[in-house]
Coordinates of C-alpha atoms and ligand atoms in Angstrom, one line a residue:
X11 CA 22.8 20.4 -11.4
X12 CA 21.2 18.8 -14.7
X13 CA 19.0 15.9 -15.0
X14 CA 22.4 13.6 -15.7
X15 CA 24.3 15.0 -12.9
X16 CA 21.1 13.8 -11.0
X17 CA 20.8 10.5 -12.4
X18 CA 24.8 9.9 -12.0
X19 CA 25.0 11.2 -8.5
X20 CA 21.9 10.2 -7.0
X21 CA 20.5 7.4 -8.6
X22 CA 23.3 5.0 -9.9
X23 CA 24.3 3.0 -7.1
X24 CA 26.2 -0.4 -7.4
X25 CA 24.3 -3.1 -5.6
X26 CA 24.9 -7.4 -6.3
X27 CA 21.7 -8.1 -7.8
X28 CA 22.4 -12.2 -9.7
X29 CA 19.0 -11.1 -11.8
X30 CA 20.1 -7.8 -13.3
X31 CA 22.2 -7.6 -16.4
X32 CA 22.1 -3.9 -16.9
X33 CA 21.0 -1.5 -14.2
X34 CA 20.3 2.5 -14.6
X35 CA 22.6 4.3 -17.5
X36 CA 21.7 2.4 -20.6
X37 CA 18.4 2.4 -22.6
X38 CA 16.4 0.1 -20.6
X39 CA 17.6 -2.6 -17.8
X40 CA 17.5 -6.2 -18.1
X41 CA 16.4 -8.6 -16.0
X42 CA 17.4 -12.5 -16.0
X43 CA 14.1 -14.0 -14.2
X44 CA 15.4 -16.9 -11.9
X45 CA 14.5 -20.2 -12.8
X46 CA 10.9 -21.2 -11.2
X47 CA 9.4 -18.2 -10.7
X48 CA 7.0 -15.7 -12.1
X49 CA 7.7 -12.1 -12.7
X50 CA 5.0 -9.9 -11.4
X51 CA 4.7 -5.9 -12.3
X52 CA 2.4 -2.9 -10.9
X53 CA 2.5 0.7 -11.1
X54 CA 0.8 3.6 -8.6
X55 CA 1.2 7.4 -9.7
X56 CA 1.3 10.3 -6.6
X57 CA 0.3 13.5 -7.6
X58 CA 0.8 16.9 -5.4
X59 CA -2.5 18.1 -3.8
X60 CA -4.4 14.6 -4.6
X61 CA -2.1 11.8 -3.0
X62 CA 0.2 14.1 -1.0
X63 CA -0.2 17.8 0.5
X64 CA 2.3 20.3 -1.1
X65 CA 3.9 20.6 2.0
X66 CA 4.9 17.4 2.5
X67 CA 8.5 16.6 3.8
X68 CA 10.5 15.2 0.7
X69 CA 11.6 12.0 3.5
X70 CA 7.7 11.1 3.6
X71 CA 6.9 11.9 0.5
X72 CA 9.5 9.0 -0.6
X73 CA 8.2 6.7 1.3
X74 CA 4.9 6.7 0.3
X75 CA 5.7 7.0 -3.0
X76 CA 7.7 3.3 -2.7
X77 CA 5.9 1.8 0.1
X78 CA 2.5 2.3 -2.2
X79 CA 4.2 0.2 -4.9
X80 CA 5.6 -2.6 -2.6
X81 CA 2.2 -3.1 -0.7
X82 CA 0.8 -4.0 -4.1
X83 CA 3.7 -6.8 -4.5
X84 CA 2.9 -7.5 -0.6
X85 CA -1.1 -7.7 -1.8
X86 CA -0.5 -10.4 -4.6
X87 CA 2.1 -12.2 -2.0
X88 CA 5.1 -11.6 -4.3
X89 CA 8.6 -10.4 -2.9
X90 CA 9.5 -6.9 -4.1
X91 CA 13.3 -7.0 -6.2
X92 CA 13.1 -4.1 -8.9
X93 CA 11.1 -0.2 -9.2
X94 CA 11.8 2.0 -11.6
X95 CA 10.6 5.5 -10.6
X96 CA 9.2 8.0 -13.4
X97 CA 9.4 12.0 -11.5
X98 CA 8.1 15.2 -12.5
X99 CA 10.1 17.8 -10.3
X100 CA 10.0 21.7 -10.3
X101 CA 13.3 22.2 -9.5
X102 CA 16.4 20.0 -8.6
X103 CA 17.7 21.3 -5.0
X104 CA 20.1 19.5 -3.7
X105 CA 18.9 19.3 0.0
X106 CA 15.4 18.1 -1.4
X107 CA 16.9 15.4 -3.2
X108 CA 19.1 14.3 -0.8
X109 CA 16.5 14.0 1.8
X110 CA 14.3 12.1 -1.1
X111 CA 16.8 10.0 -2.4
X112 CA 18.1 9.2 1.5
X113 CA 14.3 7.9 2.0
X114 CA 13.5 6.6 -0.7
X115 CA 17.2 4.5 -0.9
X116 CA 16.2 3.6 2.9
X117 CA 13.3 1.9 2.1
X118 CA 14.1 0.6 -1.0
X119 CA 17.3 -1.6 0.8
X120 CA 15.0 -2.3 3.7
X121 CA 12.6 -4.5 1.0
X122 CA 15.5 -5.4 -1.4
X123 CA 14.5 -3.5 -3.9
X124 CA 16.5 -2.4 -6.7
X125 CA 16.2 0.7 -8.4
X126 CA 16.8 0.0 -12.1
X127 CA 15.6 2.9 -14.1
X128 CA 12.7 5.5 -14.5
X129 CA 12.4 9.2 -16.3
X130 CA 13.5 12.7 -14.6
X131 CA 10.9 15.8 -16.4
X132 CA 10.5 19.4 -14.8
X133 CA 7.0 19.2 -13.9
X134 CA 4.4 19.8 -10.8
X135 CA 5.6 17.3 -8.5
X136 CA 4.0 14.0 -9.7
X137 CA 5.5 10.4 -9.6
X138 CA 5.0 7.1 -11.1
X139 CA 6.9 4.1 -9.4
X140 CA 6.4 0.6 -11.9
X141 CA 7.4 -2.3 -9.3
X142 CA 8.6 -5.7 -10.2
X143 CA 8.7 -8.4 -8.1
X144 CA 9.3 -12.6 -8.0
X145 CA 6.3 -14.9 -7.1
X146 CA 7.0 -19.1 -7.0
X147 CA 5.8 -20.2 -10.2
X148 CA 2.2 -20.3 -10.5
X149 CA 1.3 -19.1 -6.9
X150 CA -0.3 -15.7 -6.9
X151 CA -2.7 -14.1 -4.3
X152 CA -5.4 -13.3 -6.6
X153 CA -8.8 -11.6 -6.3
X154 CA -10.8 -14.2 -7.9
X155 CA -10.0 -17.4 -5.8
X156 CA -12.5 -16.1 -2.4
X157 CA -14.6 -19.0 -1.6
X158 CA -17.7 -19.0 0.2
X159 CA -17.1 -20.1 4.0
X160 CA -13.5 -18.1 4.2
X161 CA -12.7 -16.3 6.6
X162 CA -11.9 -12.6 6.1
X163 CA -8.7 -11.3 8.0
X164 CA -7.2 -7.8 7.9
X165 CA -3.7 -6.7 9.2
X166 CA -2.7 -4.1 11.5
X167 CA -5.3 -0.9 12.1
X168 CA -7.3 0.5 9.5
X169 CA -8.9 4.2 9.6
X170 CA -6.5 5.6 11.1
X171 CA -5.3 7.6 7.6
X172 CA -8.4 8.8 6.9
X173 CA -9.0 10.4 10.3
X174 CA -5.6 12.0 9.6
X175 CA -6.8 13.1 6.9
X176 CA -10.0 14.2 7.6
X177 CA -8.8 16.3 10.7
X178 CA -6.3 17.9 8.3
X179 CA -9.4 18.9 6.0
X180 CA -11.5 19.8 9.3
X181 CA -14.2 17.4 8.9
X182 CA -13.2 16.3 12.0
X183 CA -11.0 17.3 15.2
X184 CA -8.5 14.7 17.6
X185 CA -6.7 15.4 20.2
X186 CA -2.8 16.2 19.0
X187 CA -1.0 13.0 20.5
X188 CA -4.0 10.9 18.4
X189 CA -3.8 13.1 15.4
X190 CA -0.3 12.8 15.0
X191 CA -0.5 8.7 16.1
X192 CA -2.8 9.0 12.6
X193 CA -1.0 10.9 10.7
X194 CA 2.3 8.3 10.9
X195 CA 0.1 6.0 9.1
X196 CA -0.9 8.3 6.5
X197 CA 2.4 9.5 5.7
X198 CA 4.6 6.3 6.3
X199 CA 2.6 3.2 5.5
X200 CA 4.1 -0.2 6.3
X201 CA 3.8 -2.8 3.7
X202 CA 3.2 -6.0 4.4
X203 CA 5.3 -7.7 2.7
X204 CA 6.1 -10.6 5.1
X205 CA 3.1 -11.3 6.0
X206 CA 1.6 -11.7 2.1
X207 CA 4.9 -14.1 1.9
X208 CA 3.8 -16.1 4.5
X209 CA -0.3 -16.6 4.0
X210 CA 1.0 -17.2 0.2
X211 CA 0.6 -21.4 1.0
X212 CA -2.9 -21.6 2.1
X213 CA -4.9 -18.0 1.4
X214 CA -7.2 -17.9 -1.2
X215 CA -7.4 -14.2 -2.2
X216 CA -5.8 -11.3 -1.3
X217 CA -5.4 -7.1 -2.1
X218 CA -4.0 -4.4 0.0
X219 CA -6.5 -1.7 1.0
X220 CA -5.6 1.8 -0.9
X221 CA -9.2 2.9 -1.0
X222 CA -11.2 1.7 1.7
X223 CA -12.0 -1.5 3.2
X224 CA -15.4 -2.2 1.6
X225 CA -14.9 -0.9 -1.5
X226 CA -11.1 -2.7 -1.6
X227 CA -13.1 -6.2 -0.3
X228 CA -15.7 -5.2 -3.0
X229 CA -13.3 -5.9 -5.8
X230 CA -12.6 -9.6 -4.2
X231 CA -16.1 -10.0 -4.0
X232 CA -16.9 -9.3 -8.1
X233 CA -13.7 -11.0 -9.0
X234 CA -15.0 -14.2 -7.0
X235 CA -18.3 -13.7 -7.5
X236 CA -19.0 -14.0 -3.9
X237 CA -20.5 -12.2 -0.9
X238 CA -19.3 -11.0 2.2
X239 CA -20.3 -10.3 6.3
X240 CA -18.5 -8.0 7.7
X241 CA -18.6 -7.5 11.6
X242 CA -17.9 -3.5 12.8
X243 CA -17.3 -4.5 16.1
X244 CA -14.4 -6.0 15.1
X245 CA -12.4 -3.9 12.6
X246 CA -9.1 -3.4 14.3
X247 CA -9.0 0.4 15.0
X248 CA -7.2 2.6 17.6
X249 CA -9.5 2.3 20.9
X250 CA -9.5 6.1 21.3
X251 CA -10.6 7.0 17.7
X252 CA -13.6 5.3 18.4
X253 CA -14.3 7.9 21.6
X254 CA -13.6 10.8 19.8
X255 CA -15.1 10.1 17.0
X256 CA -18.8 10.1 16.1
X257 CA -19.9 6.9 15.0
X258 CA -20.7 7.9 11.4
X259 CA -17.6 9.1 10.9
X260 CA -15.1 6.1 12.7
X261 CA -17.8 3.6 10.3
X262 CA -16.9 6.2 7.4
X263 CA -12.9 6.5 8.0
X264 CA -12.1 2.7 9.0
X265 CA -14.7 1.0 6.1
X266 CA -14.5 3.4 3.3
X267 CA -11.3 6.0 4.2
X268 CA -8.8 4.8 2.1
X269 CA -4.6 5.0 2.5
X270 CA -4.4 2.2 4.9
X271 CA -2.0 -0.3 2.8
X272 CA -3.1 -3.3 5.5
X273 CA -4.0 -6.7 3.6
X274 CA -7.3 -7.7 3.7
X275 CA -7.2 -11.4 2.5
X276 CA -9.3 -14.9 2.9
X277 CA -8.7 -18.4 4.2
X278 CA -10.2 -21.3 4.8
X279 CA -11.4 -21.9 8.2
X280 CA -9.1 -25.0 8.7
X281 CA -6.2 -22.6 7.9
X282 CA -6.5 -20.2 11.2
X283 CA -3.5 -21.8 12.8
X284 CA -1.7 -21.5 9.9
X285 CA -2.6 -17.5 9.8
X286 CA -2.2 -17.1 13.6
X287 CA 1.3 -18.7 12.7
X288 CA 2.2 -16.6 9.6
X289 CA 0.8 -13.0 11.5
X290 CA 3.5 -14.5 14.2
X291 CA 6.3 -14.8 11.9
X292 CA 5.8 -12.0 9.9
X293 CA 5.5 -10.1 13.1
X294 CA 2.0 -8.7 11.5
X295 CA -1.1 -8.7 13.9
X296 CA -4.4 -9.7 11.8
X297 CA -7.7 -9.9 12.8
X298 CA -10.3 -12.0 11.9
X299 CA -13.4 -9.6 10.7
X300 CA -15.7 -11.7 8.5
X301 CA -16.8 -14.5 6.4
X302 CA -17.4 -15.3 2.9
X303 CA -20.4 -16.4 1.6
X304 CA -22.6 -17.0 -1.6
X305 CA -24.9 -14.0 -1.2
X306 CA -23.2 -11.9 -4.1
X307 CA -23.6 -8.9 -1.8
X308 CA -21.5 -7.2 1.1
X309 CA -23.5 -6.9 4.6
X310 CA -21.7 -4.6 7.1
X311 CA -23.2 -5.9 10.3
X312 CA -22.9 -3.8 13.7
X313 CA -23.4 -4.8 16.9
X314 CA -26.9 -4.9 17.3
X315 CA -26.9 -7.7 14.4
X316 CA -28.5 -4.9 12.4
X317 CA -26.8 -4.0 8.6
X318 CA -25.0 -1.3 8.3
X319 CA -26.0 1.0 5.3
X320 CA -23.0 3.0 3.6
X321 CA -23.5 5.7 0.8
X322 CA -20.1 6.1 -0.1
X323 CA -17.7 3.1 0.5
X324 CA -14.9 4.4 -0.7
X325 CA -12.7 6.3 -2.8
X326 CA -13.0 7.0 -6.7
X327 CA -11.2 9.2 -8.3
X328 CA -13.7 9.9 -11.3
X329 CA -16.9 9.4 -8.8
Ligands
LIG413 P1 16.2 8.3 -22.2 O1 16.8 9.4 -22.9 O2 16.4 7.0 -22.9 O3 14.9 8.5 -21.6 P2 17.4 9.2 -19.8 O4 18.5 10.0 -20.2 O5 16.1 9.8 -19.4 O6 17.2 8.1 -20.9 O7 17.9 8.3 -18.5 C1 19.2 7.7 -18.4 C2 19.2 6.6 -17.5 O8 18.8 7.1 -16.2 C3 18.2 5.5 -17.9 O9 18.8 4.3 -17.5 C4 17.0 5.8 -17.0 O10 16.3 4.6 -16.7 C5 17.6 6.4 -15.8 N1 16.7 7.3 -15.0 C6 16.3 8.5 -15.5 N2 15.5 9.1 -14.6 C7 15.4 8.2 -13.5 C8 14.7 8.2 -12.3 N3 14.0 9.2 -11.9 N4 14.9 7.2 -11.5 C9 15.6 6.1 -11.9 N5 16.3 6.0 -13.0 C10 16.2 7.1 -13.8
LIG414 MG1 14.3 9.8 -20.3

């Protein structure tokens, strides 16, 4: 199989799309942007050994390469509608790719997403996804627009990737049924897609956490030029990590771990029936973990009332 026989059999699908002109198999594809609405684009790049384990399943490793892309149109509150996906393979096997392509295709239709293009190279296993999604004119979750006296809510769990993770790398040991509970998350994130739809009326600012809670909130924070309190006790977690765990390292995974893809957003205070209502429709739990404030600085606070010191709050890929 070549890279066209790859393109024609496995990427060129017919699907009604009223927005696309010209899908996969020319030059570029067009897009007609419906009338009131803003397009809005982002790109994440997965590289063997630093985003993914080489011996990753080509059905997960799909998945997180898209679900990545459409938490970040989840995180700005947008609805997902086009990815093109840029691939560096080693080989082209036709079991892999069906496996990938199955996955990927999967996920793709269970978002309404549209893949319209990308670039096949032999290379080490790396991929770039560039998303595109709608947003009503003028209404973007943004990082800038965190006021002091909002509320801080998260969705879903968070830590539960990095302990994965770290009891891959043996910085830590769970028991299997917990480990694998972890891994799921770390392998096949869930973007929150309808849930960023639905705060979109009445949340101030928003991002989905990729690398760590506090660092992730931090870039709110300096966008806003706000501060922050965040309570420990209530970080939504899995209520046996916490057990097994010391408490250095559940503190380390669940603020500063990374991988989660849950939203972390703000809200006015008058707006908690509104989020109770949205986490409802969108079938999302959220939990209400801090509040805004004009400090300029983020205070982890832990059930003594104490602060919280961390060194490292999160992951950077130059640091
Ligand atoms: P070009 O020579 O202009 O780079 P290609 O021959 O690489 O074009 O690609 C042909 C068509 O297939 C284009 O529409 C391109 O967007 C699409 N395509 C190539 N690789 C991929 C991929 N990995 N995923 C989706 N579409 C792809
Ligand atoms: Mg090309």
């Amino acid at each position: 199989m070549n890279e066209f026989d790859f393109i024609r059999r496995y990427l060129q699908r017919q699907q009604p799309d009223d927005n696309l002109i010209l899908g996969i198999g020319d030059d570029a594809a067009v897009i007609r942007p419906a009338l009131g609405f803003d397009l809005c684009f982002s790109s994440d790049m997965l590289l063997k050994n630093r985003h993914f384990f080489a011996d990753v399943s080509p059905e997960d490793l799909a998945w997180k390469v898209l679900a990545v892309n459409i938490s970040d149109m989840a995180a700005m509150g947008a609805k997902p509608r086009w990815a093109l996906l840029s691939a560096g393979l080693p080989e082209l096997s036709e079991d892999w790719l069906n496996r990938f392509c199955g996955s990927l295709f999967a996920l793709a239709d269970r978002f309404g997403v549209t893949l319209i293009g990308g670039d096949t190279t032999k290379g080490d296993l790396v991929f770039n996804v560039t998303i595109i999604g709608e947003l009503p004119q003028g209404k973007a979750l943004r990082r800038d627009a965190a006021q002091a006296g909002d509320d801080i809510w998260v969705s879903g769990r968070i830590g539960l990737a990095a302990a994965a993770l770290n009891c891959r790398l043996q910085n830590c040991t769970l028991p299997t049924a917990l480990y694998q509970q972890c891994e799921a998350e770390l392998l096949r994130p869930e973007p929150r897609v309808a849930l960023g739809q639905a705060v979109l009326p009445f949340a101030h600012a928003a991002q989905d956490i990729s690398d760590g809670l506090a660092q992730d909130i931090g870039h709110i924070l300096k966008a806003s030029d706000v501060g922050a309190e965040l309570w420990a006790d209530e970080l939504p977690s899995l209520p046996e990590l916490k057990t097994v765990l010391t408490e250095e390292q559940w503190l380390a995974y669940t603020l500063a771990g990374g991988d989660d893809y849950e939203l972390v957003f703000t809200a006015p205070v008058g707006a908690r029936e509104a989020v109770a209502a949205a986490a409802e429709c969108s079938g999302t739990a959220v939990t209400r973990i801090g509040t805004i404030n004009d400090t300029g600085r983020l205070q982890i606070i832990g059930s003594d009332g104490k602060e919280i010191k961390l060194t490292a709050l999160g992951f950077d890929h130059f640091g």
